[in-house]
Coordinates of N, CA and C in Angstrom, one line a residue:
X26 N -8.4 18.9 -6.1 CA -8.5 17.6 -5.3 C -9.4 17.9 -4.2
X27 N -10.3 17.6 -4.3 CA -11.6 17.2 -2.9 C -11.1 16.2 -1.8
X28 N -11.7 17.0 -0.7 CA -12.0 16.6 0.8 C -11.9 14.5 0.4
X29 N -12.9 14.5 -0.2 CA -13.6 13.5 -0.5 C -12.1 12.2 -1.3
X30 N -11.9 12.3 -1.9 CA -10.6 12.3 -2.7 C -9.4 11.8 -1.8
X31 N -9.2 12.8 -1.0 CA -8.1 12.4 -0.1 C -8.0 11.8 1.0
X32 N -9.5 11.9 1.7 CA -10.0 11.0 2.6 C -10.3 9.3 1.8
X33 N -10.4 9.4 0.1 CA -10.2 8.1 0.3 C -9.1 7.5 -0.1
X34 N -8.2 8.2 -0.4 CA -7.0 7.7 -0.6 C -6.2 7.1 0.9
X35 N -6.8 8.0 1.7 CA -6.0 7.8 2.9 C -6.8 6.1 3.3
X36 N -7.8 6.4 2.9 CA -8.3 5.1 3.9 C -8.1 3.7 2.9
X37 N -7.9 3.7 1.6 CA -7.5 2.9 0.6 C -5.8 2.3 0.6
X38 N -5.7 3.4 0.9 CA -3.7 3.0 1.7 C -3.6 2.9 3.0
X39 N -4.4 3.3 3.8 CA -4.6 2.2 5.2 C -5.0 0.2 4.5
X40 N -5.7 0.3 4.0 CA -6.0 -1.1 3.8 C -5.5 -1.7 3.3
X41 N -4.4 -1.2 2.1 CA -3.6 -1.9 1.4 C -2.5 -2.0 1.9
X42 N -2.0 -1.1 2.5 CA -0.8 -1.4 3.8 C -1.0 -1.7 4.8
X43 N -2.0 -2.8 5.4 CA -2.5 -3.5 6.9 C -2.5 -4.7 5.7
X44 N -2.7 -5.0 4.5 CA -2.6 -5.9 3.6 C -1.5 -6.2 3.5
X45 N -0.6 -6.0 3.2 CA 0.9 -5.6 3.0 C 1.9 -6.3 4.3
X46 N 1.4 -5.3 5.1 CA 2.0 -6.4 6.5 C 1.8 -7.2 7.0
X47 N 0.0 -7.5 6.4 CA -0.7 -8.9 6.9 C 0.5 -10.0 6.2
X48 N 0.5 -10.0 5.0 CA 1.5 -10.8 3.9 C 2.8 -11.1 4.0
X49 N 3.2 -9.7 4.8 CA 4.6 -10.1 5.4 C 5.2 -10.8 6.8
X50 N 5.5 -11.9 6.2 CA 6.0 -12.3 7.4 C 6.7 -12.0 8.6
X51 N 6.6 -11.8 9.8 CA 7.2 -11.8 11.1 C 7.4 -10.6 11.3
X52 N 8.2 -9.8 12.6 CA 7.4 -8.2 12.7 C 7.8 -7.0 12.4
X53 N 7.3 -6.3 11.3 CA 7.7 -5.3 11.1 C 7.9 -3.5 12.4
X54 N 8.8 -3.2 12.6 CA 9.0 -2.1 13.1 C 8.8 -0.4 12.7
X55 N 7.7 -0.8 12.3 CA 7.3 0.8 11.6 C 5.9 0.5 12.2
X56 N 5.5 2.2 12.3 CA 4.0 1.9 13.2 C 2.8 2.3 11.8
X57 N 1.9 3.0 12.5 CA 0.8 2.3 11.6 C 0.2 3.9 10.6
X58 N 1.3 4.9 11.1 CA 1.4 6.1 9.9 C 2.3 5.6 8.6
X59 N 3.2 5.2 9.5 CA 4.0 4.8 7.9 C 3.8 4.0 7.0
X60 N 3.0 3.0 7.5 CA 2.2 1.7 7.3 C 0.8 2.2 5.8
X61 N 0.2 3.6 6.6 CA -0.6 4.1 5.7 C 0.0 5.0 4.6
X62 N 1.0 5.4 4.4 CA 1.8 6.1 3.6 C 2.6 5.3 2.7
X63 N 3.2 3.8 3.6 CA 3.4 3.1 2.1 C 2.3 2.5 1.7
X64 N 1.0 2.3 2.3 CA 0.4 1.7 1.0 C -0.5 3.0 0.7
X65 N -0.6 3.8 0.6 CA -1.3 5.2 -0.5 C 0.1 5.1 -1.6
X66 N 1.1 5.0 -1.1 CA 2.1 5.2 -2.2 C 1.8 3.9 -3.2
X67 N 1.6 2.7 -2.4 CA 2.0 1.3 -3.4 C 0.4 1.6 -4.1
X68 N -0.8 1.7 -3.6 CA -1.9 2.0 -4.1 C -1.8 3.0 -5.6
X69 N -1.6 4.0 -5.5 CA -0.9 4.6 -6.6 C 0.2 4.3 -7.9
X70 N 1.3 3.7 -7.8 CA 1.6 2.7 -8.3 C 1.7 1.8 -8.8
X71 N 0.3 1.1 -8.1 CA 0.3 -0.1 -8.4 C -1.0 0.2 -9.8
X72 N -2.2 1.1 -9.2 CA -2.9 1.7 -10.1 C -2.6 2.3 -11.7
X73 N -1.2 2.8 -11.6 CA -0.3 3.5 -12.7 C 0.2 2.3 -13.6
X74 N 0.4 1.2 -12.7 CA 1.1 0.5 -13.5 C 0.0 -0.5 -14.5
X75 N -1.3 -0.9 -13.4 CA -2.2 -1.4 -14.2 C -2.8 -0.6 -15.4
X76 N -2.8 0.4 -15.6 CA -3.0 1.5 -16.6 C -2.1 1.2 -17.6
X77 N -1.2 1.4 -17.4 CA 0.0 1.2 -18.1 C 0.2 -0.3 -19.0
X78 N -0.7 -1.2 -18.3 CA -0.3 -2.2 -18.4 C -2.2 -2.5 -19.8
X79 N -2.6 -2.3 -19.6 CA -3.7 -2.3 -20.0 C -4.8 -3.1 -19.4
X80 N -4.7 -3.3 -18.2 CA -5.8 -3.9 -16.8 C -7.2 -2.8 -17.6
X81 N -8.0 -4.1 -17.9 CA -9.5 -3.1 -17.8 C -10.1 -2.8 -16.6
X82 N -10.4 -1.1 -16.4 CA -11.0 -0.7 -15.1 C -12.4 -1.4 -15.4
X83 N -13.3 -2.0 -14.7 CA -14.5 -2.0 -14.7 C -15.6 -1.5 -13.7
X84 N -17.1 -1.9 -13.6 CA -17.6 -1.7 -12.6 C -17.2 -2.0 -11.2
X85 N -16.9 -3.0 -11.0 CA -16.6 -4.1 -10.2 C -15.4 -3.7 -9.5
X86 N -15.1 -5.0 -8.9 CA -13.5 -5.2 -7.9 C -12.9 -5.0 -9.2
X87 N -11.7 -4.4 -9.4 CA -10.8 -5.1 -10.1 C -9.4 -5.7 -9.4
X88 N -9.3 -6.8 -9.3 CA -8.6 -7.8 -8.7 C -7.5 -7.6 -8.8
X89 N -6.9 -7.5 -10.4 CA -5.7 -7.5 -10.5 C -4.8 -6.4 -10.1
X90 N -5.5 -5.5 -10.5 CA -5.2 -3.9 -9.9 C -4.5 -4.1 -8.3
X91 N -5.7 -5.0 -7.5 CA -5.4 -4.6 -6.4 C -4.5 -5.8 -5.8
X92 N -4.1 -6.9 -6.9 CA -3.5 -7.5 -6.0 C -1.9 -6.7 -6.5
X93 N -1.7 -6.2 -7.5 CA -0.5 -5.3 -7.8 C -0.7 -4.6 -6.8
X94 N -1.2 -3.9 -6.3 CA -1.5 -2.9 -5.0 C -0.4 -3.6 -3.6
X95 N -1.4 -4.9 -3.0 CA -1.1 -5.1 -2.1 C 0.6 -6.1 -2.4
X96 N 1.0 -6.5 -3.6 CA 2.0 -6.9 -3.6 C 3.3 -5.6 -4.2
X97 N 3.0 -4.4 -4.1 CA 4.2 -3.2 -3.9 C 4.1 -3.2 -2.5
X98 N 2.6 -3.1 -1.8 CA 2.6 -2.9 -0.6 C 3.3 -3.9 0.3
X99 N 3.6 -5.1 0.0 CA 4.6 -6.0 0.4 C 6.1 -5.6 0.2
X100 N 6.5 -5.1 -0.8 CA 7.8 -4.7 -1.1 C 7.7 -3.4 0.0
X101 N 7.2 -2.5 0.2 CA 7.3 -1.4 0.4 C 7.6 -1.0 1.9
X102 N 6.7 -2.2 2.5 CA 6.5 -2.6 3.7 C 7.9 -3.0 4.3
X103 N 8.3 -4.0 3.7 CA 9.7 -4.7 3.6 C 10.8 -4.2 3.8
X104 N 10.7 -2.9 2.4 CA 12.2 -1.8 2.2 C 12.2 -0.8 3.4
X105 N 10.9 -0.3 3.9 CA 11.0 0.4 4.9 C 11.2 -0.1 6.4
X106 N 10.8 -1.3 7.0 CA 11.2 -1.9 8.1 C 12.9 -2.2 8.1
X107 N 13.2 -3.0 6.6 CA 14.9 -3.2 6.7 C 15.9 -1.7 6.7
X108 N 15.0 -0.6 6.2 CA 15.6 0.9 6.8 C 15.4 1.0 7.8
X109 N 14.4 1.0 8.5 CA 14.1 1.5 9.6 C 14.9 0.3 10.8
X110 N 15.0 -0.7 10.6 CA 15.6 -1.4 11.4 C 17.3 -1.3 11.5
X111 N 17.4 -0.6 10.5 CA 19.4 -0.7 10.1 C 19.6 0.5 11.3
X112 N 18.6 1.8 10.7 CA 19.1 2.7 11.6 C 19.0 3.1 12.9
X113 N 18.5 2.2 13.5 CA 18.3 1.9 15.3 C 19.3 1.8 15.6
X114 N 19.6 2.3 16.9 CA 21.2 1.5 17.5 C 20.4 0.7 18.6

């Protein structure tokens, strides 16, 4: 795995998790590490599943891919605020 590789994953799950929270409604309580961590995770995921699924990669955007992307990154967003909010006193 290259430099190159992981710097864009990181910055691929920055955007799909600023996506993620953009979508979710009202304010989530996780800051903007964890933010990039779930969406590299939902990014991945979401990638696996369109594979899975038989989404054709092409040149181009592919759309579908990424709207599965940003809608894990909605769930993910979600599950980890309603954690992270339970366990505050």
């Amino acid at each position: 795995m290259s430099i190159e590789t992981i710097l864009g994953a990181i910055v691929i799950g920055a955007i799909i998790g600023a996506l993620g929270r953009l979508f979710l409604p009202g304010r989530q309580p996780i800051g903007w590490i964890l933010t990039v961590v779930v969406g590299i995770i939902a990014a991945l995921i979401g990638t696996a599943i369109a594979q899975a699924l038989g989404v054709a990669t092409t040149d181009g955007i592919d759309w579908i891919e990424i709207v599965m992307q940003v809608v894990l990154a909605v769930i993910g967003v979600a599950a980890v605020a309603a954690l992270r909010g339970r366990t505050r006193v």
